[in-house]
Short mmCIF file of C-alpha atoms in Angstrom, two decimals:
data_model
loop_
_atom_site.label_atom_id
_atom_site.label_comp_id
_atom_site.label_asym_id
_atom_site.label_seq_id
_atom_site.Cartn_x
_atom_site.Cartn_y
_atom_site.Cartn_z
CA UNK A 1 0.00 0.00 0.00
CA UNK A 2 2.87 2.38 0.79
CA UNK A 3 4.15 1.94 -2.77
CA UNK A 4 0.85 2.95 -4.38
CA UNK A 5 0.97 6.33 -6.20
CA UNK A 6 -0.78 9.44 -4.92
CA UNK A 7 -3.61 8.83 -7.37
CA UNK A 8 -4.82 6.07 -5.03
CA UNK A 9 -5.59 8.68 -2.36
CA UNK A 10 -8.72 10.82 -2.14
CA UNK A 11 -7.86 14.56 -2.64
CA UNK A 12 -10.29 15.46 0.16
CA UNK A 13 -9.46 13.13 3.08
CA UNK A 14 -5.91 12.31 1.84
CA UNK A 15 -6.50 8.63 2.60
CA UNK A 16 -6.88 5.64 0.28
CA UNK A 17 -10.20 5.58 -1.50
CA UNK A 18 -13.23 4.10 0.25
CA UNK A 19 -16.09 3.36 -2.16
CA UNK A 20 -14.40 5.44 -4.91
CA UNK A 21 -16.51 7.34 -7.45
CA UNK A 22 -15.63 9.55 -10.41
CA UNK A 23 -17.34 12.87 -11.21
CA UNK A 24 -17.99 14.91 -14.37
CA UNK A 25 -14.34 16.01 -14.82
CA UNK A 26 -12.89 12.50 -14.39
CA UNK A 27 -11.34 12.94 -10.94
CA UNK A 28 -11.95 10.31 -8.25
CA UNK A 29 -13.09 10.81 -4.63
CA UNK A 30 -14.49 8.78 -1.75
CA UNK A 31 -18.25 8.78 -2.11
CA UNK A 32 -18.74 10.16 1.42
CA UNK A 33 -16.14 12.90 0.86
CA UNK A 34 -17.64 14.28 -2.36
CA UNK A 35 -21.15 14.02 -0.93
CA UNK A 36 -20.07 16.16 2.03
CA UNK A 37 -18.49 18.68 -0.33
CA UNK A 38 -21.68 18.87 -2.37
CA UNK A 39 -24.06 18.88 0.58
CA UNK A 40 -24.78 22.62 0.23
CA UNK A 41 -23.98 23.65 -3.36
CA UNK A 42 -24.11 27.39 -4.00
CA UNK A 43 -23.31 27.78 -7.70
CA UNK A 44 -23.36 24.35 -9.28
CA UNK A 45 -21.28 21.31 -8.40
CA UNK A 46 -17.56 22.18 -8.43
CA UNK A 47 -14.71 19.67 -8.42
CA UNK A 48 -12.65 20.18 -5.22
CA UNK A 49 -9.50 19.43 -7.20
CA UNK A 50 -9.76 21.32 -10.52
CA UNK A 51 -12.78 23.57 -9.65
CA UNK A 52 -14.54 22.57 -12.86
CA UNK A 53 -18.28 23.10 -12.30
CA UNK A 54 -21.21 21.04 -13.54
CA UNK A 55 -24.83 22.15 -13.35
CA UNK A 56 -25.97 18.70 -12.19
CA UNK A 57 -24.60 16.18 -9.72
CA UNK A 58 -22.95 13.11 -11.32
CA UNK A 59 -21.37 10.22 -9.36
CA UNK A 60 -20.13 7.13 -11.20
CA UNK A 61 -18.84 4.16 -9.12
CA UNK A 62 -15.22 3.18 -9.93
CA UNK A 63 -15.41 -0.57 -9.38
CA UNK A 64 -12.10 -1.30 -11.13
CA UNK A 65 -10.25 1.15 -8.83
CA UNK A 66 -12.00 -0.36 -5.79
CA UNK A 67 -10.89 -3.89 -6.82
CA UNK A 68 -7.31 -2.78 -7.37
CA UNK A 69 -7.20 -1.19 -3.91
CA UNK A 70 -8.73 -4.30 -2.29
CA UNK A 71 -6.11 -6.55 -3.95
CA UNK A 72 -3.39 -4.19 -2.71
CA UNK A 73 -4.77 -4.36 0.81
CA UNK A 74 -4.84 -8.18 0.75
CA UNK A 75 -1.30 -8.34 -0.54
CA UNK A 76 -0.25 -5.93 2.19
CA UNK A 77 -1.84 -8.10 4.88
CA UNK A 78 -0.26 -11.23 3.41
CA UNK A 79 3.23 -9.69 3.46
CA UNK A 80 2.80 -8.69 7.09
CA UNK A 81 1.77 -12.20 8.07
CA UNK A 82 4.65 -13.74 6.15
CA UNK A 83 7.43 -11.89 7.99
CA UNK A 84 7.74 -13.94 11.18
CA UNK A 85 8.73 -17.21 12.77
CA UNK A 86 7.07 -20.55 13.08
CA UNK A 87 4.53 -19.36 15.64
CA UNK A 88 3.23 -16.65 13.29
CA UNK A 89 2.99 -19.10 10.43
CA UNK A 90 0.67 -21.22 12.54
CA UNK A 91 -1.75 -18.29 12.67
CA UNK A 92 -2.01 -17.73 8.91
CA UNK A 93 -5.60 -18.22 8.05
CA UNK A 94 -8.33 -17.22 5.71
CA UNK A 95 -11.77 -16.40 7.00
CA UNK A 96 -13.45 -18.07 4.08
CA UNK A 97 -11.28 -21.12 3.28
CA UNK A 98 -10.29 -22.24 6.80
CA UNK A 99 -6.87 -22.68 8.37
CA UNK A 100 -4.22 -22.61 5.64
CA UNK A 101 -1.83 -24.80 7.68
CA UNK A 102 -4.15 -27.56 8.84
CA UNK A 103 -7.00 -27.13 6.33
CA UNK A 104 -9.45 -27.24 9.24
CA UNK A 105 -12.43 -24.93 9.76
CA UNK A 106 -11.84 -21.85 11.92
CA UNK A 107 -14.08 -22.48 14.89
CA UNK A 108 -12.63 -20.39 17.76
CA UNK A 109 -11.27 -16.85 18.24
CA UNK A 110 -8.15 -15.97 20.28
CA UNK A 111 -8.81 -12.77 22.23
CA UNK A 112 -5.13 -12.14 23.01
CA UNK A 113 -3.97 -12.38 19.39
CA UNK A 114 -7.26 -11.32 17.80
CA UNK A 115 -7.08 -14.27 15.37
CA UNK A 116 -9.42 -17.03 14.16
CA UNK A 117 -8.10 -20.54 14.95
CA UNK A 118 -8.89 -24.07 14.04
CA UNK A 119 -9.06 -26.86 16.69
CA UNK A 120 -5.43 -27.90 16.03
CA UNK A 121 -4.11 -24.31 16.29
CA UNK A 122 -6.10 -23.94 19.54
CA UNK A 123 -4.03 -26.73 21.15
CA UNK A 124 -0.68 -25.39 19.93
CA UNK A 125 1.82 -23.90 22.37
CA UNK A 126 1.24 -20.46 20.87
CA UNK A 127 -2.43 -20.33 21.96
CA UNK A 128 -2.75 -22.94 24.72
CA UNK A 129 -2.63 -20.31 27.54
CA UNK A 130 -4.79 -17.75 25.71
CA UNK A 131 -8.49 -17.05 26.17
CA UNK A 132 -10.43 -18.40 23.23
CA UNK A 133 -14.12 -18.23 22.48
CA UNK A 134 -16.31 -19.96 19.94
CA UNK A 135 -16.64 -17.84 16.85
CA UNK A 136 -20.38 -17.05 17.32
CA UNK A 137 -19.84 -16.09 20.97
CA UNK A 138 -16.78 -13.95 20.16
CA UNK A 139 -18.64 -12.31 17.30
CA UNK A 140 -21.60 -11.61 19.58
CA UNK A 141 -19.36 -10.15 22.31
CA UNK A 142 -17.52 -7.84 19.93
CA UNK A 143 -20.72 -6.92 18.15
CA UNK A 144 -22.18 -5.84 21.47
CA UNK A 145 -19.13 -3.68 22.10
CA UNK A 146 -19.31 -2.23 18.62
CA UNK A 147 -23.06 -1.74 18.87
CA UNK A 148 -22.61 0.18 22.14
CA UNK A 149 -19.96 2.35 20.56
CA UNK A 150 -22.01 2.61 17.40
CA UNK A 151 -24.99 3.81 19.40
CA UNK A 152 -22.79 6.45 21.05
CA UNK A 153 -21.61 7.56 17.63
CA UNK A 154 -25.17 7.64 16.31
CA UNK A 155 -26.29 9.67 19.32
CA UNK A 156 -23.43 12.08 18.74
CA UNK A 157 -24.26 12.27 15.05
CA UNK A 158 -27.93 12.90 15.83
CA UNK A 159 -26.97 15.67 18.22
CA UNK A 160 -24.74 17.23 15.60
CA UNK A 161 -27.51 16.91 13.00
CA UNK A 162 -29.95 18.57 15.38
CA UNK A 163 -27.38 21.25 16.18
CA UNK A 164 -26.74 21.82 12.48
CA UNK A 165 -30.44 22.11 11.78
CA UNK A 166 -30.93 24.49 14.70
CA UNK A 167 -27.97 26.63 13.66
CA UNK A 168 -29.12 26.64 10.05
CA UNK A 169 -32.56 27.80 11.16
CA UNK A 170 -30.99 30.49 13.31
CA UNK A 171 -28.70 31.52 10.47
CA UNK A 172 -31.68 31.80 8.15
CA UNK A 173 -33.47 33.82 10.81
CA UNK A 174 -30.43 36.07 11.13
CA UNK A 175 -30.28 36.47 7.36
CA UNK A 176 -33.99 37.26 7.27
CA UNK A 177 -33.54 39.73 10.13
CA UNK A 178 -30.63 41.45 8.42
CA UNK A 179 -32.57 41.61 5.16
CA UNK A 180 -35.57 43.04 7.01
CA UNK A 181 -33.26 45.57 8.65
CA UNK A 182 -31.81 46.39 5.23
CA UNK A 183 -35.27 46.96 3.81
CA UNK A 184 -36.22 49.03 6.87
CA UNK A 185 -33.15 51.25 6.43
CA UNK A 186 -33.82 51.64 2.71
CA UNK A 187 -37.46 52.46 3.34
CA UNK A 188 -36.59 54.86 6.16
CA UNK A 189 -34.01 56.76 4.16
CA UNK A 190 -36.16 56.65 1.05
CA UNK A 191 -38.96 58.19 3.08
CA UNK A 192 -36.53 60.70 4.55
CA UNK A 193 -35.25 61.58 1.09
CA UNK A 194 -38.80 62.05 -0.20
CA UNK A 195 -39.67 64.15 2.84
CA UNK A 196 -36.60 66.33 2.33
CA UNK A 197 -37.42 66.69 -1.36
CA UNK A 198 -41.01 67.59 -0.50
CA UNK A 199 -39.81 70.06 2.12
CA UNK A 200 -37.39 71.55 -0.37
CA UNK A 201 -40.16 71.92 -2.95
CA UNK A 202 -42.45 73.48 -0.33
CA UNK A 203 -39.83 76.02 0.77
CA UNK A 204 -38.88 76.84 -2.79
CA UNK A 205 -42.58 77.25 -3.67
CA UNK A 206 -43.07 79.63 -0.74
CA UNK A 207 -39.96 81.51 -1.75
CA UNK A 208 -41.27 81.60 -5.33
CA UNK A 209 -44.58 83.04 -4.15
CA UNK A 210 -42.68 85.64 -2.14
CA UNK A 211 -40.55 86.50 -5.15
CA UNK A 212 -43.67 86.77 -7.31
CA UNK A 213 -45.32 89.01 -4.73
CA UNK A 214 -42.22 91.22 -4.61
CA UNK A 215 -42.29 91.44 -8.41
CA UNK A 216 -45.97 92.39 -8.47
CA UNK A 217 -45.55 94.97 -5.72
CA UNK A 218 -42.57 96.42 -7.53
CA UNK A 219 -44.54 96.60 -10.77
CA UNK A 220 -47.51 98.26 -9.05
CA UNK A 221 -45.19 100.67 -7.24
CA UNK A 222 -43.37 101.60 -10.45
CA UNK A 223 -46.70 102.07 -12.28
CA UNK A 224 -48.03 104.28 -9.49
CA UNK A 225 -44.87 106.37 -9.37
CA UNK A 226 -44.81 106.62 -13.17
CA UNK A 227 -48.39 107.87 -13.19
CA UNK A 228 -47.61 110.47 -10.53
CA UNK A 229 -44.49 111.52 -12.42
CA UNK A 230 -46.55 111.87 -15.62
CA UNK A 231 -49.14 113.99 -13.79
CA UNK A 232 -46.43 116.21 -12.37
CA UNK A 233 -44.76 116.49 -15.79
CA UNK A 234 -48.06 117.67 -17.26
CA UNK A 235 -48.52 120.15 -14.43
CA UNK A 236 -44.97 121.46 -14.80
CA UNK A 237 -45.42 121.87 -18.53
CA UNK A 238 -48.72 123.69 -17.95
CA UNK A 239 -47.15 126.14 -15.49
CA UNK A 240 -44.11 126.68 -17.72
CA UNK A 241 -46.41 127.55 -20.60
CA UNK A 242 -48.34 129.85 -18.25
CA UNK A 243 -45.15 131.73 -17.40
CA UNK A 244 -44.34 132.18 -21.12
CA UNK A 245 -47.63 134.07 -21.76
CA UNK A 246 -47.73 137.85 -22.30
CA UNK A 247 -48.22 139.89 -19.15
CA UNK A 248 -51.89 140.73 -19.70
CA UNK A 249 -52.72 137.12 -20.54
CA UNK A 250 -50.54 135.82 -17.69
CA UNK A 251 -52.30 138.03 -15.12
CA UNK A 252 -55.73 136.93 -16.19
CA UNK A 253 -57.06 134.48 -13.58
CA UNK A 254 -53.76 134.61 -11.71
CA UNK A 255 -55.64 134.18 -8.45
CA UNK A 256 -57.08 130.86 -9.67
CA UNK A 257 -53.65 129.68 -10.73
CA UNK A 258 -52.15 130.56 -7.35
CA UNK A 259 -55.10 128.96 -5.59
CA UNK A 260 -54.59 125.71 -7.51
CA UNK A 261 -50.88 125.75 -6.73
CA UNK A 262 -51.68 126.13 -3.05
CA UNK A 263 -53.84 123.06 -3.21
CA UNK A 264 -51.19 121.09 -5.15
CA UNK A 265 -50.13 118.07 -3.04
CA UNK A 266 -47.43 115.58 -4.04
CA UNK A 267 -49.33 112.30 -4.19
CA UNK A 268 -46.76 109.69 -3.13
CA UNK A 269 -48.19 106.14 -2.86
CA UNK A 270 -47.26 104.30 0.36
CA UNK A 271 -43.94 102.36 0.12
CA UNK A 272 -44.27 98.55 0.30
CA UNK A 273 -40.59 98.00 1.19
CA UNK A 274 -41.13 97.84 4.94
CA UNK A 275 -43.82 95.17 4.58
CA UNK A 276 -41.66 93.17 2.16
CA UNK A 277 -38.71 93.34 4.54
CA UNK A 278 -40.92 92.01 7.35
CA UNK A 279 -42.13 89.10 5.22
CA UNK A 280 -38.56 88.16 4.21
CA UNK A 281 -37.47 88.38 7.85
CA UNK A 282 -40.32 86.10 8.96
CA UNK A 283 -39.45 83.57 6.25
CA UNK A 284 -35.81 83.55 7.34
CA UNK A 285 -36.71 83.12 11.03
CA UNK A 286 -39.00 80.20 10.22
CA UNK A 287 -36.10 78.46 8.46
CA UNK A 288 -33.52 78.98 11.20
CA UNK A 289 -34.85 76.06 13.29
CA UNK A 290 -34.98 73.85 10.21
CA UNK A 291 -31.41 74.79 9.28
CA UNK A 292 -30.22 73.97 12.80
CA UNK A 293 -32.00 70.60 12.65
CA UNK A 294 -30.43 69.76 9.29
CA UNK A 295 -27.02 70.89 10.54
CA UNK A 296 -27.38 68.63 13.58
CA UNK A 297 -28.37 65.78 11.25
CA UNK A 298 -25.26 66.40 9.15
CA UNK A 299 -23.14 66.39 12.30
CA UNK A 300 -24.64 63.03 13.27
CA UNK A 301 -23.75 61.65 9.83
CA UNK A 302 -20.15 62.85 10.18
CA UNK A 303 -20.11 61.25 13.66
CA UNK A 304 -21.61 57.89 12.64
CA UNK A 305 -20.27 57.26 9.12
CA UNK A 306 -16.51 56.81 9.78
CA UNK A 307 -15.24 53.30 10.53
CA UNK A 308 -13.98 52.88 14.10
CA UNK A 309 -10.27 52.05 14.14
CA UNK A 310 -8.04 50.79 16.93
CA UNK A 311 -5.23 53.19 17.79
CA UNK A 312 -2.20 52.32 19.92
CA UNK A 313 0.44 54.82 20.98
CA UNK A 314 3.99 54.61 19.62
CA UNK A 315 6.43 55.02 22.56
CA UNK A 316 9.30 55.80 20.17
CA UNK A 317 7.58 59.09 19.24
CA UNK A 318 6.79 60.13 22.83
CA UNK A 319 8.24 63.20 24.53
CA UNK A 320 10.70 62.24 27.34
CA UNK A 321 8.34 63.58 30.00
CA UNK A 322 5.42 61.45 28.86
CA UNK A 323 4.67 58.01 30.27
CA UNK A 324 3.13 55.63 27.70
CA UNK A 325 1.39 52.49 28.97
CA UNK A 326 3.09 49.20 27.93
CA UNK A 327 0.10 48.25 25.79
CA UNK A 328 0.02 51.69 24.14
CA UNK A 329 -3.50 52.43 25.40
CA UNK A 330 -2.80 55.59 27.43
CA UNK A 331 -0.31 58.39 28.01
CA UNK A 332 0.14 60.66 31.01
CA UNK A 333 2.31 63.55 32.10
CA UNK A 334 5.22 62.41 34.27
CA UNK A 335 6.40 65.08 36.72
CA UNK A 336 10.05 65.98 36.45
CA UNK A 337 12.25 65.07 39.48
CA UNK A 338 12.82 67.76 42.09
CA UNK A 339 15.84 69.94 41.25
CA UNK A 340 18.88 69.64 43.57
CA UNK A 341 19.30 72.08 46.46
CA UNK A 342 16.68 74.64 47.32
CA UNK A 343 16.06 75.79 43.77
CA UNK A 344 12.30 75.90 43.14
CA UNK A 345 10.85 73.89 40.30
CA UNK A 346 10.20 76.20 37.33
CA UNK A 347 6.61 77.10 36.76
CA UNK A 348 5.06 75.91 33.48
CA UNK A 349 4.74 78.52 30.80
CA UNK A 350 1.60 79.41 28.90
CA UNK A 351 1.91 76.33 26.73
CA UNK A 352 4.30 73.99 24.95
CA UNK A 353 6.63 75.73 22.58
CA UNK A 354 7.31 74.79 18.95
CA UNK A 355 9.42 71.68 18.59
CA UNK A 356 9.06 70.80 22.28
CA UNK A 357 5.47 69.62 22.35
CA UNK A 358 4.98 66.86 24.95
CA UNK A 359 3.16 64.74 22.41
CA UNK A 360 3.04 61.20 21.07
CA UNK A 361 1.86 59.67 17.80
CA UNK A 362 -0.34 56.67 17.15
CA UNK A 363 1.24 53.68 15.44
CA UNK A 364 -1.54 53.37 12.87
CA UNK A 365 -1.69 55.63 9.84
CA UNK A 366 -4.63 56.45 7.57
CA UNK A 367 -4.15 56.72 3.80
CA UNK A 368 -7.75 56.42 2.58
CA UNK A 369 -11.39 56.31 3.64
CA UNK A 370 -13.22 57.54 6.71
CA UNK A 371 -11.85 56.61 10.14
CA UNK A 372 -12.50 57.64 13.72
CA UNK A 373 -11.16 56.93 17.20
CA UNK A 374 -12.40 57.80 20.69
CA UNK A 375 -10.25 59.27 23.44
CA UNK A 376 -10.96 59.51 27.17
CA UNK A 377 -9.52 62.75 28.57
CA UNK A 378 -8.74 63.73 32.16
CA UNK A 379 -10.21 66.95 33.61
CA UNK A 380 -6.84 67.98 35.04
CA UNK A 381 -3.90 69.51 33.22
CA UNK A 382 -3.87 70.32 29.53
CA UNK A 383 -4.45 68.03 26.60
CA UNK A 384 -4.70 68.51 22.87
CA UNK A 385 -6.38 66.63 20.10
CA UNK A 386 -7.29 70.16 19.19
CA UNK A 387 -8.49 70.53 22.76
CA UNK A 388 -8.07 71.88 26.31
CA UNK A 389 -5.22 74.26 27.13
CA UNK A 390 -4.86 76.17 30.41
CA UNK A 391 -8.50 75.86 31.37
CA UNK A 392 -9.81 77.17 28.05
CA UNK A 393 -10.92 75.23 24.98
CA UNK A 394 -9.19 76.13 21.73
CA UNK A 395 -9.09 74.92 18.16
CA UNK A 396 -5.38 74.81 17.40
CA UNK A 397 -5.46 75.76 13.74
CA UNK A 398 -2.31 76.46 11.74
CA UNK A 399 -2.88 80.23 11.76
CA UNK A 400 -4.26 81.00 15.20
CA UNK A 401 -5.99 79.59 18.24
CA UNK A 402 -9.74 79.82 17.88
CA UNK A 403 -11.53 79.94 21.26
CA UNK A 404 -14.32 77.40 21.70
CA UNK A 405 -17.22 77.52 24.12
CA UNK A 406 -18.79 74.04 24.37
CA UNK A 407 -21.88 73.65 26.52
CA UNK A 408 -19.99 71.18 28.73
CA UNK A 409 -16.46 69.92 29.20
CA UNK A 410 -16.25 66.63 27.28
CA UNK A 411 -14.82 63.56 28.99
CA UNK A 412 -14.76 61.47 25.82
CA UNK A 413 -13.81 62.95 22.47
CA UNK A 414 -14.23 61.37 19.03
CA UNK A 415 -11.82 62.34 16.27
CA UNK A 416 -13.30 61.79 12.80
CA UNK A 417 -11.10 61.84 9.68
CA UNK A 418 -12.31 61.90 6.07
CA UNK A 419 -9.08 61.38 4.13
CA UNK A 420 -10.40 62.03 0.63
CA UNK A 421 -12.13 65.28 1.64
CA UNK A 422 -9.25 66.33 3.86
CA UNK A 423 -11.60 66.93 6.79
CA UNK A 424 -10.97 66.45 10.51
CA UNK A 425 -13.75 66.97 13.06
CA UNK A 426 -13.97 66.64 16.84
CA UNK A 427 -17.10 65.54 18.69
CA UNK A 428 -18.32 65.17 22.25
CA UNK A 429 -18.66 61.38 21.94
CA UNK A 430 -21.23 61.10 24.74
CA UNK A 431 -23.58 63.76 23.36
CA UNK A 432 -22.70 63.11 19.69
CA UNK A 433 -22.37 66.86 19.26
CA UNK A 434 -19.82 68.64 17.08
CA UNK A 435 -17.08 70.55 18.92
CA UNK A 436 -15.12 71.82 15.93
CA UNK A 437 -14.47 70.91 12.29
CA UNK A 438 -11.25 72.05 10.69
CA UNK A 439 -11.26 73.56 7.18
CA UNK A 440 -10.65 71.08 4.38
CA UNK A 441 -7.03 70.34 3.55
CA UNK A 442 -5.11 68.07 1.19
CA UNK A 443 -3.07 65.21 2.66
CA UNK A 444 -1.32 64.68 -0.69
CA UNK A 445 -1.30 60.89 -0.39
CA UNK A 446 0.71 60.90 2.85
CA UNK A 447 -0.16 58.74 5.83
CA UNK A 448 -2.04 60.63 8.55
CA UNK A 449 -1.28 59.47 12.10
CA UNK A 450 -3.24 60.34 15.25
CA UNK A 451 -1.50 62.96 17.44
CA UNK A 452 -1.93 63.41 21.18
CA UNK A 453 -0.56 66.00 23.58
CA UNK A 454 -0.65 65.99 27.37
CA UNK A 455 0.93 68.67 29.48
CA UNK A 456 0.76 69.50 33.16
CA UNK A 457 0.12 67.75 36.43
CA UNK A 458 -2.70 65.19 36.27
CA UNK A 459 -3.01 65.33 32.49
CA UNK A 460 -3.83 61.97 30.92
CA UNK A 461 -5.28 60.56 27.71
CA UNK A 462 -6.72 57.05 27.36
CA UNK A 463 -7.66 55.49 24.03
CA UNK A 464 -11.09 53.89 24.06
CA UNK A 465 -11.64 50.43 22.52
#
């Protein structure tokens, strides 16, 4: 058997074929092995060896290969029995033809040697002291043992079958639940999209009506002013012609002319601008709450969309006065040792200077996509992720420090990075509220690493899992 080529072994179990069969591509497998491989086909029936796929299952028994393997097994057993002394030769036997040495039927079974014996072999020195049983009794005894073990195996198999069925049902339930959740999300956001589109159309329609009203008012106002201007033009022309008349003609009915001039009133129509300004102001005020709601919704999207990444601190990048935890999960300010003599310890300045920042970098870099990480911050000392410095919150931009006035001091901060858009934003992770978003920048394909600064007594940063 050891000399048989690799083709006599099943490619699945790597053992010699048991009940060999061939499939559509011509390769051979144990029947049980290929049936297990094809138990749950997903896209046709693929050969485990060459991956050739057939639309239908095809198993053809390989009787010739089975006979060849059986002959090889018998030869192997015969060689093993033939390598021994006289005592082993006495035990050569064939279950069907009887004892090969004495040509007597095999009537008893030696429990010590596990061999079938004839009556003459039973009385030989090799087996005289051994326990022997009649063949039917020995077969019954071993069958009982095998049946007990077989029942245990069947019970185990039944439990596994039941477990497989239960897990398959649960998996299908999970798949159905995830699909239902998928449909719910699609429906929810489809409804939200339609609502936003409807709201947009409604606001634009209201704004269109307001624009139309402004246009009509403007047209009416211009028409009214034009009419008044035309009346005044006619009156001016009339008076100018009156003044060009000869003296006697001019003085005729001069009292009537003066009387009419005294009654002349500039007829200015009321201005609609104040009313229009009020309507525009009301429209803008009504939209302020909506704009704040949409802005909060956008902040939630920026908070939720990035993929959470695990960040560990790189001790090799840490400032000498920083203490990084062995697992890279936290960093704290380590007080400097007391100076010798009576010299007082120098007071900290207003903040870390350029090139001397007590900071540390994360090991992980980001080169694409949306990522975020959460940081637990201590209320003491100063820390920076773009954060607390000397009791005041600042956004540490490249040009200047921008003061921030959050509603509460955050204890857990989320840093969100959108690499492609070049955006970095900071959130109060517990309230999911935006603290500050930096202007968009270009990372130019370089790896962006998290940066942390701690400075001052009691200052500490802990990375959240």
